CSV table of C-alpha atoms in Angstrom, one decimal:
chain,number,residue,atom,x,y,z
A,1,MET,CA,-197.7,270.9,166.4
A,2,PRO,CA,-196.7,270.9,170.1
A,3,GLU,CA,-196.5,267.5,171.6
A,4,SER,CA,-196.8,266.2,175.2
A,5,ASP,CA,-195.3,263.1,176.9
A,6,GLY,CA,-198.2,263.2,179.4
A,7,SER,CA,-196.3,264.9,182.2
A,8,HIS,CA,-195.8,268.5,181.1
A,9,ALA,CA,-196.4,270.7,178.1
A,10,VAL,CA,-193.8,271.1,175.5
A,11,THR,CA,-193.6,274.5,173.8
A,12,PRO,CA,-192.2,275.0,170.3
A,13,SER,CA,-188.5,275.8,170.4
A,14,THR,CA,-185.6,276.3,167.9
A,15,HIS,CA,-183.6,273.8,170.0
A,16,ALA,CA,-183.9,270.1,169.5
A,17,VAL,CA,-185.6,268.3,172.3
A,18,ARG,CA,-183.9,265.1,173.5
A,19,PRO,CA,-186.3,262.2,174.1
A,20,THR,CA,-186.5,261.1,177.7
A,21,GLY,CA,-185.0,257.7,178.6
A,22,ARG,CA,-188.4,256.2,178.8
A,23,ARG,CA,-189.4,257.6,175.5
A,24,LEU,CA,-186.2,256.6,173.8
A,25,ARG,CA,-186.6,253.1,175.0
A,26,ARG,CA,-190.2,253.0,173.7
A,27,VAL,CA,-189.2,254.3,170.3
A,28,THR,CA,-186.3,252.0,170.1
A,29,GLY,CA,-188.4,249.0,171.1
A,30,THR,CA,-191.0,249.8,168.5
A,31,LEU,CA,-188.3,250.0,165.8
A,32,VAL,CA,-186.9,246.6,166.9
A,33,VAL,CA,-190.3,245.0,166.8
A,34,LEU,CA,-191.0,246.4,163.3
A,35,VAL,CA,-187.6,245.2,162.0
A,36,LEU,CA,-188.1,241.7,163.5
A,37,LEU,CA,-191.6,241.5,162.0
A,38,ALA,CA,-190.3,242.4,158.6
A,39,ALA,CA,-187.5,239.9,158.9
A,40,ALA,CA,-189.9,237.2,160.0
A,41,ALA,CA,-192.2,237.9,157.1
A,42,SER,CA,-189.4,237.8,154.6
A,43,TYR,CA,-188.3,234.3,155.8
A,44,GLN,CA,-191.7,232.8,155.6
A,45,PHE,CA,-191.7,232.5,151.8
A,46,GLU,CA,-189.4,233.0,148.8
A,47,LEU,CA,-191.1,236.4,148.4
A,48,GLY,CA,-188.8,237.9,145.8
A,49,PRO,CA,-187.6,241.5,145.6
A,50,ARG,CA,-191.1,243.0,144.8
A,51,TRP,CA,-192.4,242.3,148.3
A,52,PHE,CA,-190.2,245.0,150.0
A,53,GLY,CA,-189.7,247.2,147.0
A,54,PHE,CA,-186.1,246.6,146.3
A,55,ASP,CA,-184.1,244.4,143.8
A,56,TYR,CA,-180.8,242.7,144.1
A,57,PRO,CA,-177.9,243.9,142.0
A,58,SER,CA,-177.0,241.6,139.1
A,59,PRO,CA,-173.4,241.0,138.0
A,60,VAL,CA,-174.8,240.9,134.4
A,61,ASP,CA,-176.3,244.4,134.2
A,62,GLU,CA,-175.0,246.1,137.3
A,63,PRO,CA,-171.5,244.7,137.8
A,64,ALA,CA,-170.3,247.8,139.7
A,65,ALA,CA,-173.0,247.4,142.3
A,66,VAL,CA,-172.1,243.9,143.2
A,67,PRO,CA,-169.7,244.0,146.2
A,68,PRO,CA,-166.7,241.7,146.3
A,69,PRO,CA,-166.4,239.3,149.3
A,70,ARG,CA,-164.7,240.6,152.4
A,71,GLY,CA,-160.9,240.4,152.0
A,72,LEU,CA,-161.0,240.5,148.2
A,73,THR,CA,-159.7,243.6,146.4
A,74,LEU,CA,-160.0,244.5,142.8
A,75,GLU,CA,-156.6,246.1,142.7
A,76,PRO,CA,-154.4,244.6,139.9
A,77,ALA,CA,-151.5,242.5,141.2
A,78,GLU,CA,-148.0,243.8,140.7
A,79,ASP,CA,-146.9,240.4,139.4
A,80,PRO,CA,-149.2,238.4,137.2
A,81,VAL,CA,-150.5,235.2,138.8
A,82,PRO,CA,-149.4,232.2,136.7
A,83,VAL,CA,-152.1,230.1,135.3
A,84,ALA,CA,-152.1,226.6,136.7
A,85,ALA,CA,-151.9,223.6,134.5
A,86,ALA,CA,-155.0,221.5,134.1
A,87,THR,CA,-155.2,218.8,136.8
A,88,GLU,CA,-157.5,215.9,137.5
A,89,PRO,CA,-160.3,216.7,140.0
A,90,ALA,CA,-159.3,215.7,143.5
A,91,ASP,CA,-161.5,213.3,145.5
A,92,ALA,CA,-163.0,214.3,148.8
A,93,ASN,CA,-162.0,212.6,152.0
A,94,PRO,CA,-165.3,211.6,153.7
A,95,ARG,CA,-163.7,211.9,157.2
A,96,ALA,CA,-162.6,215.4,156.4
A,97,VAL,CA,-166.0,216.4,155.2
A,98,ARG,CA,-167.6,214.9,158.4
A,99,ARG,CA,-165.2,216.9,160.6
A,100,ALA,CA,-166.1,220.1,158.8
A,101,VAL,CA,-169.9,219.9,159.2
A,102,ALA,CA,-171.0,217.2,161.6
A,103,ARG,CA,-171.0,219.5,164.7
A,104,LEU,CA,-172.9,222.2,162.8
A,105,VAL,CA,-175.5,219.8,161.5
A,106,ARG,CA,-176.4,218.6,165.0
A,107,ASP,CA,-177.4,222.1,166.3
A,108,PRO,CA,-180.7,221.6,168.1
A,109,ARG,CA,-182.0,224.8,166.7
A,110,LEU,CA,-182.3,223.1,163.3
A,111,GLY,CA,-185.1,221.0,164.8
A,112,PRO,CA,-185.6,217.2,164.7
A,113,ASP,CA,-185.8,216.8,160.9
A,114,VAL,CA,-182.5,217.6,159.3
A,115,ALA,CA,-181.0,216.3,156.1
A,116,VAL,CA,-177.5,217.0,154.8
A,117,ALA,CA,-175.9,215.3,151.9
A,118,VAL,CA,-172.6,216.1,150.2
A,119,GLY,CA,-171.3,214.6,147.0
A,120,GLN,CA,-168.4,214.9,144.7
A,121,LEU,CA,-169.4,216.9,141.6
A,122,SER,CA,-166.9,215.0,139.5
A,123,ASP,CA,-168.5,211.6,139.8
A,124,GLY,CA,-171.6,212.0,142.1
A,125,GLU,CA,-170.2,209.8,144.9
A,126,VAL,CA,-171.9,210.8,148.2
A,127,VAL,CA,-169.2,211.5,150.7
A,128,TYR,CA,-171.4,212.6,153.6
A,129,ARG,CA,-175.0,211.9,154.7
A,130,ASP,CA,-176.8,212.9,157.8
A,131,GLY,CA,-180.5,212.4,158.4
A,132,ASP,CA,-183.0,209.9,157.0
A,133,GLY,CA,-185.8,210.1,154.5
A,134,ARG,CA,-187.1,213.0,152.6
A,135,VAL,CA,-187.6,216.7,153.4
A,136,ILE,CA,-189.9,219.5,152.3
A,137,PRO,CA,-187.8,221.2,149.6
A,138,ALA,CA,-189.5,224.6,149.5
A,139,SER,CA,-187.9,226.6,146.7
A,140,THR,CA,-185.0,224.2,146.2
A,141,LEU,CA,-187.6,222.3,144.1
A,142,LYS,CA,-187.1,225.0,141.4
A,143,VAL,CA,-183.8,223.2,140.6
A,144,LEU,CA,-185.9,220.2,139.4
A,145,THR,CA,-188.4,222.4,137.5
A,146,THR,CA,-185.8,224.4,135.6
A,147,ALA,CA,-183.7,221.3,134.9
A,148,ALA,CA,-186.7,219.6,133.4
A,149,ALA,CA,-187.7,222.7,131.4
A,150,VAL,CA,-184.3,223.1,129.7
A,151,THR,CA,-184.1,219.4,129.0
A,152,ALA,CA,-187.6,219.2,127.5
A,153,LEU,CA,-187.6,222.4,125.5
A,154,GLY,CA,-183.9,223.4,125.1
A,155,GLU,CA,-182.1,226.4,126.5
A,156,ASP,CA,-182.7,228.4,123.2
A,157,HIS,CA,-186.4,228.0,123.3
A,158,ARG,CA,-188.5,231.2,123.2
A,159,PHE,CA,-192.1,231.7,124.2
A,160,ARG,CA,-194.3,233.7,121.7
A,161,THR,CA,-197.2,235.9,122.5
A,162,THR,CA,-199.3,236.5,119.3
A,163,VAL,CA,-202.2,238.4,117.9
A,164,VAL,CA,-204.2,236.6,115.3
A,165,ALA,CA,-207.2,237.3,113.1
A,166,GLY,CA,-210.5,236.2,114.7
A,167,THR,CA,-213.5,234.5,113.3
A,168,SER,CA,-214.8,237.6,111.6
A,169,PRO,CA,-213.0,240.4,109.7
A,170,ARG,CA,-213.3,242.9,112.7
A,171,ARG,CA,-212.2,240.5,115.4
A,172,ILE,CA,-208.7,239.9,116.7
A,173,VAL,CA,-207.5,237.6,119.4
A,174,LEU,CA,-204.5,238.1,121.8
A,175,VAL,CA,-203.1,234.6,122.4
A,176,GLY,CA,-201.1,233.7,125.5
A,177,GLY,CA,-198.1,231.6,124.7
A,178,GLY,CA,-196.9,231.2,128.3
A,179,ASP,CA,-194.2,233.8,128.4
A,180,PRO,CA,-193.5,234.0,132.1
A,181,LEU,CA,-191.8,237.4,131.9
A,182,LEU,CA,-194.1,239.3,129.5
A,183,ALA,CA,-194.0,242.9,130.5
A,184,ARG,CA,-196.6,245.7,130.5
A,185,ARG,CA,-194.3,248.2,128.8
A,186,PRO,CA,-190.8,248.2,127.1
A,187,VAL,CA,-188.0,247.7,129.5
A,188,PRO,CA,-184.9,249.8,128.6
A,189,ALA,CA,-181.9,247.7,127.6
A,190,GLY,CA,-179.7,246.7,130.5
A,191,GLU,CA,-182.4,247.6,133.1
A,192,GLU,CA,-183.6,244.0,133.5
A,193,TYR,CA,-182.1,240.6,133.0
A,194,PRO,CA,-183.2,238.8,131.0
A,195,PRO,CA,-184.7,241.2,128.5
A,196,ARG,CA,-188.5,241.2,128.4
A,197,ALA,CA,-191.0,241.1,125.5
A,198,ASP,CA,-193.9,243.5,126.1
A,199,VAL,CA,-197.4,244.2,125.0
A,200,GLN,CA,-196.8,247.8,124.0
A,201,THR,CA,-194.4,246.6,121.3
A,202,LEU,CA,-197.0,244.0,120.4
A,203,ALA,CA,-199.7,246.6,120.1
A,204,ARG,CA,-197.6,248.8,117.9
A,205,THR,CA,-196.9,246.0,115.5
A,206,THR,CA,-200.6,244.9,115.6
A,207,ALA,CA,-201.8,248.5,114.9
A,208,LYS,CA,-199.5,248.7,111.9
A,209,ALA,CA,-200.8,245.4,110.5
A,210,LEU,CA,-204.4,246.5,111.0
A,211,ARG,CA,-203.9,249.8,109.3
A,212,GLY,CA,-202.2,247.9,106.4
A,213,VAL,CA,-205.5,246.2,105.7
A,214,GLY,CA,-207.6,249.3,106.3
A,215,ARG,CA,-208.9,248.6,109.8
A,216,SER,CA,-209.1,251.1,112.6
A,217,ARG,CA,-211.9,249.5,114.7
A,218,VAL,CA,-211.8,246.0,116.1
A,219,ARG,CA,-213.3,243.8,118.8
A,220,LEU,CA,-210.7,242.1,121.0
A,221,GLY,CA,-210.7,238.6,122.4
A,222,TYR,CA,-208.0,236.9,124.4
A,223,ASP,CA,-207.0,233.2,124.5
A,224,ALA,CA,-205.6,231.8,127.7
A,225,THR,CA,-206.4,228.1,127.0
A,226,LEU,CA,-202.8,226.9,126.6
A,227,PHE,CA,-202.8,225.9,130.3
A,228,SER,CA,-205.5,223.9,132.0
A,229,GLY,CA,-206.6,222.8,135.4
A,230,PRO,CA,-206.7,225.1,138.4
A,231,ALA,CA,-204.8,228.4,138.3
A,232,VAL,CA,-204.1,228.1,142.1
A,233,SER,CA,-202.8,224.8,143.6
A,234,PRO,CA,-205.1,223.1,146.0
A,235,ASP,CA,-201.8,222.1,147.8
A,236,TRP,CA,-201.0,225.7,148.6
A,237,LYS,CA,-202.2,227.5,151.7
A,238,PRO,CA,-205.3,229.5,150.8
A,239,SER,CA,-203.8,232.6,152.3
A,240,TYR,CA,-201.0,232.7,149.6
A,241,LEU,CA,-203.5,234.3,147.3
A,242,THR,CA,-205.2,236.6,149.7
A,243,ASP,CA,-201.9,237.7,151.2
A,244,ASN,CA,-200.5,238.6,147.8
A,245,VAL,CA,-197.8,236.0,147.9
A,246,VAL,CA,-198.5,234.4,144.4
A,247,SER,CA,-200.6,235.1,141.3
A,248,PRO,CA,-203.1,232.7,139.7
A,249,ILE,CA,-201.0,231.0,137.1
A,250,SER,CA,-201.9,231.9,133.5
A,251,PRO,CA,-200.3,231.6,130.0
A,252,LEU,CA,-201.3,235.2,129.4
A,253,TRP,CA,-200.3,237.9,131.8
A,254,VAL,CA,-198.2,241.0,132.1
A,255,ASP,CA,-195.7,241.6,135.0
A,256,GLU,CA,-196.7,238.2,136.3
A,257,GLY,CA,-200.2,239.4,137.1
A,258,VAL,CA,-199.0,242.3,139.3
A,259,ASP,CA,-200.2,245.9,138.9
A,260,PRO,CA,-197.1,248.0,139.3
A,261,ASP,CA,-199.1,251.0,140.6
A,262,THR,CA,-200.6,249.1,143.5
A,263,ASP,CA,-198.3,246.1,143.8
A,264,LEU,CA,-201.3,243.9,144.0
A,265,ARG,CA,-201.9,240.7,142.0
A,266,SER,CA,-204.9,240.4,139.7
A,267,ALA,CA,-207.5,237.7,140.3
A,268,ASP,CA,-207.7,237.3,136.5
A,269,PRO,CA,-204.2,238.0,135.0
A,270,ALA,CA,-205.3,237.1,131.4
A,271,GLU,CA,-208.2,239.6,131.5
A,272,ALA,CA,-205.9,242.3,133.0
A,273,ALA,CA,-203.3,241.7,130.3
A,274,ALA,CA,-205.9,242.0,127.5
A,275,GLU,CA,-207.1,245.3,129.0
A,276,VAL,CA,-203.6,246.7,129.0
A,277,PHE,CA,-203.2,245.6,125.4
A,278,ALA,CA,-206.5,247.2,124.4
A,279,GLU,CA,-205.4,250.5,125.9
A,280,ALA,CA,-202.1,250.3,124.0
A,281,LEU,CA,-204.1,249.7,120.8
A,282,GLU,CA,-206.3,252.7,121.5
A,283,ARG,CA,-203.2,255.0,122.0
A,284,ARG,CA,-202.1,253.9,118.5
A,285,GLY,CA,-205.3,254.9,116.8
A,286,ILE,CA,-207.1,251.5,116.9
A,287,GLN,CA,-210.6,251.7,118.5
A,288,VAL,CA,-211.4,248.6,120.6
A,289,VAL,CA,-215.1,248.2,120.7
A,290,GLY,CA,-216.4,246.9,124.1
A,291,ARG,CA,-214.4,245.1,126.6
A,292,PRO,CA,-211.9,242.2,125.8
A,293,ARG,CA,-213.6,238.9,126.1
A,294,PRO,CA,-212.3,235.3,126.4
A,295,GLU,CA,-212.2,233.8,123.0
A,296,PRO,CA,-210.3,230.8,121.6
A,297,ALA,CA,-208.1,231.5,118.6
A,298,PRO,CA,-209.2,229.9,115.3
A,299,THR,CA,-207.8,226.4,114.6
A,300,GLU,CA,-205.7,227.7,111.7
A,301,PRO,CA,-205.1,231.3,112.7
A,302,THR,CA,-203.7,234.1,110.6
A,303,GLU,CA,-201.0,235.8,112.6
A,304,LEU,CA,-200.9,239.6,112.7
A,305,ALA,CA,-198.1,240.3,115.1
A,306,ALA,CA,-195.9,238.5,117.7
A,307,VAL,CA,-193.3,239.1,120.4
A,308,GLU,CA,-190.8,236.6,121.7
A,309,SER,CA,-189.3,236.1,125.2
A,310,ALA,CA,-185.7,235.8,126.0
A,311,PRO,CA,-184.2,232.4,125.5
A,312,LEU,CA,-185.3,229.8,128.1
A,313,GLY,CA,-181.7,229.4,129.4
A,314,GLN,CA,-181.8,233.1,130.6
A,315,ILE,CA,-185.2,232.7,132.1
A,316,VAL,CA,-184.0,229.7,134.1
A,317,GLN,CA,-181.1,231.7,135.4
A,318,HIS,CA,-183.6,234.4,136.5
A,319,VAL,CA,-186.0,231.9,138.2
A,320,LEU,CA,-183.1,230.4,140.2
A,321,ASP,CA,-181.4,233.7,141.0
A,322,VAL,CA,-184.4,235.6,142.5
A,323,SER,CA,-186.6,232.5,143.3
A,324,ASP,CA,-189.4,233.6,141.0
A,325,ASN,CA,-192.5,231.5,142.1
A,326,GLU,CA,-194.8,232.5,139.2
A,327,ALA,CA,-192.3,232.0,136.5
A,328,ALA,CA,-191.4,228.6,137.9
A,329,GLU,CA,-195.1,227.5,137.8
A,330,VAL,CA,-195.3,228.6,134.2
A,331,LEU,CA,-192.2,226.5,133.3
A,332,LEU,CA,-193.8,223.5,135.1
A,333,ARG,CA,-196.8,223.7,132.7
A,334,HIS,CA,-194.6,224.0,129.7
A,335,VAL,CA,-192.8,220.7,130.8
A,336,GLY,CA,-196.2,219.1,131.0
A,337,LEU,CA,-197.1,220.2,127.5
A,338,ALA,CA,-193.7,219.2,126.1
A,339,THR,CA,-194.1,215.7,127.5
A,340,GLY,CA,-197.6,215.2,126.0
A,341,ARG,CA,-199.5,216.0,129.1
A,342,PRO,CA,-201.9,218.9,130.1
A,343,GLY,CA,-200.3,222.2,131.0
A,344,SER,CA,-201.5,221.9,134.6
A,345,PHE,CA,-200.0,221.3,138.1
A,346,SER,CA,-200.5,217.5,137.8
A,347,GLY,CA,-199.4,217.3,134.2
A,348,GLY,CA,-196.3,219.4,134.8
A,349,ALA,CA,-195.3,217.5,137.9
A,350,ALA,CA,-195.6,214.2,136.1
A,351,GLY,CA,-193.6,215.7,133.2
A,352,VAL,CA,-190.8,216.9,135.5
A,353,ALA,CA,-190.5,213.4,137.0
A,354,GLU,CA,-190.5,211.7,133.6
A,355,THR,CA,-187.9,214.1,132.2
A,356,LEU,CA,-185.5,213.8,135.1
A,357,ALA,CA,-185.9,210.0,135.1
A,358,GLY,CA,-185.0,210.1,131.4
A,359,LEU,CA,-181.7,211.8,132.4
A,360,GLY,CA,-181.0,208.9,134.9
A,361,VAL,CA,-182.1,210.8,138.0
A,362,ASP,CA,-183.8,208.6,140.5
A,363,VAL,CA,-187.0,210.3,141.5
A,364,SER,CA,-188.9,207.2,142.7
A,365,GLY,CA,-189.0,208.3,146.3
A,366,ASP,CA,-190.0,211.9,145.7
A,367,ARG,CA,-193.3,213.7,145.6
A,368,ILE,CA,-193.7,216.7,143.3
A,369,LEU,CA,-196.9,218.8,143.5
A,370,ASP,CA,-195.9,222.1,142.0
A,371,GLY,CA,-193.1,223.9,140.3
A,372,SER,CA,-192.2,226.6,142.8
A,373,GLY,CA,-192.0,224.6,146.0
A,374,LEU,CA,-194.8,226.5,147.7
A,375,ALA,CA,-196.7,223.3,148.3
A,376,ARG,CA,-195.8,221.9,151.7
A,377,GLY,CA,-196.7,218.4,150.6
A,378,ASN,CA,-193.6,218.2,148.3
A,379,ARG,CA,-191.0,215.8,149.4
A,380,LEU,CA,-187.5,215.2,148.0
A,381,ARG,CA,-184.5,213.1,148.9
A,382,PRO,CA,-181.4,215.2,149.0
A,383,GLU,CA,-179.8,212.7,146.6
A,384,THR,CA,-182.2,213.8,143.9
A,385,LEU,CA,-180.8,217.4,143.9
A,386,LEU,CA,-177.2,216.1,144.1
A,387,ASP,CA,-177.8,214.0,141.1
A,388,VAL,CA,-179.2,216.9,139.0
A,389,PHE,CA,-176.1,219.0,139.9
A,390,THR,CA,-173.8,216.2,139.0
A,391,ARG,CA,-175.4,215.6,135.7
A,392,ALA,CA,-175.5,219.3,134.9
A,393,ALA,CA,-171.7,219.5,135.6
A,394,GLY,CA,-170.8,216.4,133.6
A,395,PRO,CA,-169.6,216.2,130.0
A,396,ASP,CA,-173.1,215.3,128.8
A,397,GLY,CA,-174.8,218.0,130.8
A,398,THR,CA,-174.5,220.9,128.4
A,399,ALA,CA,-178.2,221.4,128.2
A,400,LEU,CA,-178.4,221.7,132.0
A,401,ARG,CA,-175.7,224.2,132.4
A,402,PRO,CA,-178.1,227.1,133.1
A,403,VAL,CA,-179.2,225.3,136.3
A,404,LEU,CA,-175.6,225.7,137.6
A,405,THR,CA,-174.8,229.1,136.2
A,406,GLY,CA,-178.2,230.5,137.5
A,407,LEU,CA,-177.6,229.6,141.1
A,408,PRO,CA,-177.2,232.6,143.4
A,409,VAL,CA,-173.6,233.4,144.6
A,410,ALA,CA,-173.1,233.7,148.3
A,411,GLY,CA,-172.8,237.4,149.3
A,412,PHE,CA,-173.1,238.5,145.7
A,413,THR,CA,-176.3,237.8,143.9
A,414,GLY,CA,-180.0,237.0,144.1
A,415,SER,CA,-181.4,235.4,147.2
A,416,LEU,CA,-177.9,235.0,148.6
A,417,THR,CA,-176.9,238.7,148.3
A,418,PHE,CA,-177.5,239.4,151.9
A,419,ARG,CA,-176.6,236.0,153.3
A,420,PHE,CA,-173.4,234.4,154.7
A,421,GLU,CA,-172.8,237.1,157.3
A,422,THR,CA,-171.5,234.4,159.6
A,423,GLY,CA,-169.3,231.4,159.1
A,424,ALA,CA,-166.1,231.0,157.3
A,425,GLU,CA,-165.3,233.8,154.9
A,426,GLN,CA,-164.3,231.3,152.3
A,427,GLY,CA,-168.0,230.7,151.7
A,428,LEU,CA,-168.4,234.2,150.1
A,429,GLY,CA,-168.1,233.9,146.4
A,430,SER,CA,-167.4,230.2,146.6
A,431,VAL,CA,-170.9,228.8,147.5
A,432,ARG,CA,-173.5,228.9,144.8
A,433,ALA,CA,-176.9,227.7,146.0
A,434,LYS,CA,-180.6,227.8,145.6
A,435,THR,CA,-182.4,228.8,148.8
A,436,GLY,CA,-185.6,227.2,150.1
A,437,THR,CA,-187.7,229.0,152.7
A,438,LEU,CA,-191.2,228.4,154.1
A,439,SER,CA,-192.4,228.9,157.6
A,440,GLY,CA,-190.4,226.3,159.6
A,441,VAL,CA,-188.6,225.1,156.5
A,442,HIS,CA,-185.1,226.2,155.5
A,443,GLY,CA,-182.7,224.8,152.9
A,444,LEU,CA,-179.7,225.3,150.6
A,445,ALA,CA,-178.8,223.2,147.6
A,446,GLY,CA,-175.9,223.9,145.3
A,447,THR,CA,-172.2,223.7,144.7
A,448,VAL,CA,-169.1,224.7,146.6
A,449,THR,CA,-165.3,224.6,146.0
A,450,THR,CA,-163.3,223.6,149.1
A,451,ASP,CA,-160.2,225.4,150.2
A,452,ASP,CA,-158.0,222.8,148.5
A,453,GLY,CA,-160.0,222.8,145.3
A,454,VAL,CA,-162.4,219.9,145.5
A,455,VAL,CA,-165.8,220.8,143.9
A,456,LEU,CA,-168.7,219.5,145.8
A,457,ALA,CA,-172.5,219.4,145.5
A,458,PHE,CA,-174.4,219.8,148.7
A,459,VAL,CA,-177.9,219.9,150.1
A,460,ALA,CA,-178.6,221.1,153.7
A,461,ALA,CA,-182.3,221.3,154.8
A,462,ALA,CA,-184.3,221.4,158.0
A,463,ASP,CA,-188.1,221.3,157.8
A,464,LYS,CA,-189.2,221.4,161.4
A,465,VAL,CA,-187.6,224.6,162.7
A,466,ARG,CA,-189.3,226.4,165.6
A,467,THR,CA,-190.3,230.0,164.8
A,468,PRO,CA,-188.0,231.5,167.5
A,469,ASP,CA,-185.1,229.6,165.9
A,470,THR,CA,-185.8,230.9,162.3
A,471,LEU,CA,-182.8,233.3,162.0
A,472,ALA,CA,-180.4,230.9,163.9
A,473,ALA,CA,-181.3,228.0,161.7
A,474,ARG,CA,-180.9,229.9,158.5
A,475,ALA,CA,-177.5,231.2,159.7
A,476,ARG,CA,-176.5,227.6,160.7
A,477,LEU,CA,-177.2,226.3,157.2
A,478,ASP,CA,-175.1,229.1,155.7
A,479,GLN,CA,-172.3,228.1,158.1
A,480,VAL,CA,-172.5,224.4,157.0
A,481,ALA,CA,-172.0,225.6,153.4
A,482,ALA,CA,-169.2,228.0,154.4
A,483,ALA,CA,-167.5,225.2,156.4
A,484,LEU,CA,-167.3,223.1,153.2
A,485,ALA,CA,-165.7,226.1,151.4
A,486,ALA,CA,-163.1,226.3,154.2
A,487,CYS,CA,-162.5,222.6,154.4
A,488,THR,CA,-159.2,221.0,153.4
A,489,CYS,CA,-161.1,217.9,152.2
A,490,ALA,CA,-158.9,216.2,149.6
């Protein structure tokens, strides 16, 4: 339809109409505002790829989509590069480390509460420390949650979702086993990492079992009693739920409680999962009478069908790579159960502390309230994270290896795919770190190899950043890590 800028009529024409200078400035200004608002929203939380409708390429299932760092080509060398002989790990010179990062750390845009710690990964010796006390860890807390999970359960552990016979011949119960990545429908091989179990496959196996005993009509119950306590942490902002940031935590859900058609989170993920399962049974010729109802499974149940998750080690890599809040909270509850406590926020937090202490990690000065780091009341000393990395890299840290291998790679994967645009180019591909982001809180915790081959663990965090300084603070922390990568520190 014809448009008007308020000063004269515009008639339809086959020629493009150039916007006036005023109009162009107005349109451009609007676009800039929208981009800044989207950026600001993305840095408030570890929202994950679902928030903006895109996912990060993975080197596991999309290697061709993962770009190499600037300056690195994939052309084969004319002359083979000789393989260096094994050498003893070099020690870091504390003065060299200080020269590399001290000026960056003192940037006033990081705010008044900054903590940076650097340690040698070979022996855990801290070679640089700036800042006192503890900081809000945000999502770097997931390092502790996942480390405790693989220690308490083992990296080969799998979570089972089952269907069992109910208390009467025509009743069956869908039992949540706390699979954090249980899917609504089958995921084609190679499309997601790690692979997902799904309720469609479970329904097909269940229908076959029911037909085998002559049943085509059942009532369906669902059991979500594996976890206990509140499904939403009292230490989270109430708006996290209403703003669709996180789902109520449940041992039974599909797609982490998110409806893929609306991208909204269910208020009752277990009930929603049972309804999806009931529909899948109906499509396979099993009539489900009435609506699914909460129902505890019998004490000694007869199993009709089951599906199993990917191994825990792969789930840990996923949680760290994309900063999956819901999956981290499920793992927290499993740690609580594995240590003889309730599968709750408090039981899981106590279980994480006990498990890490059993590894020799000093957690005495820390406060752990959840598994994802969304609670602003969490407090960690940087040395706690350094200690976990050191133990995971050590000769006795085999069980903890997924905590290191799952860390995002700067400029390549997960939550670091689009980071490290500034700072020394040596940071690209060399820094592996877990991000931590809440409003006013920014952090990185991981490992880096210096320019002369010293392998370091590092933590850089600032938890009182002013909103106008959000992007600058995040970039500055990237530069701190990149400076370590560029450092001649031996």
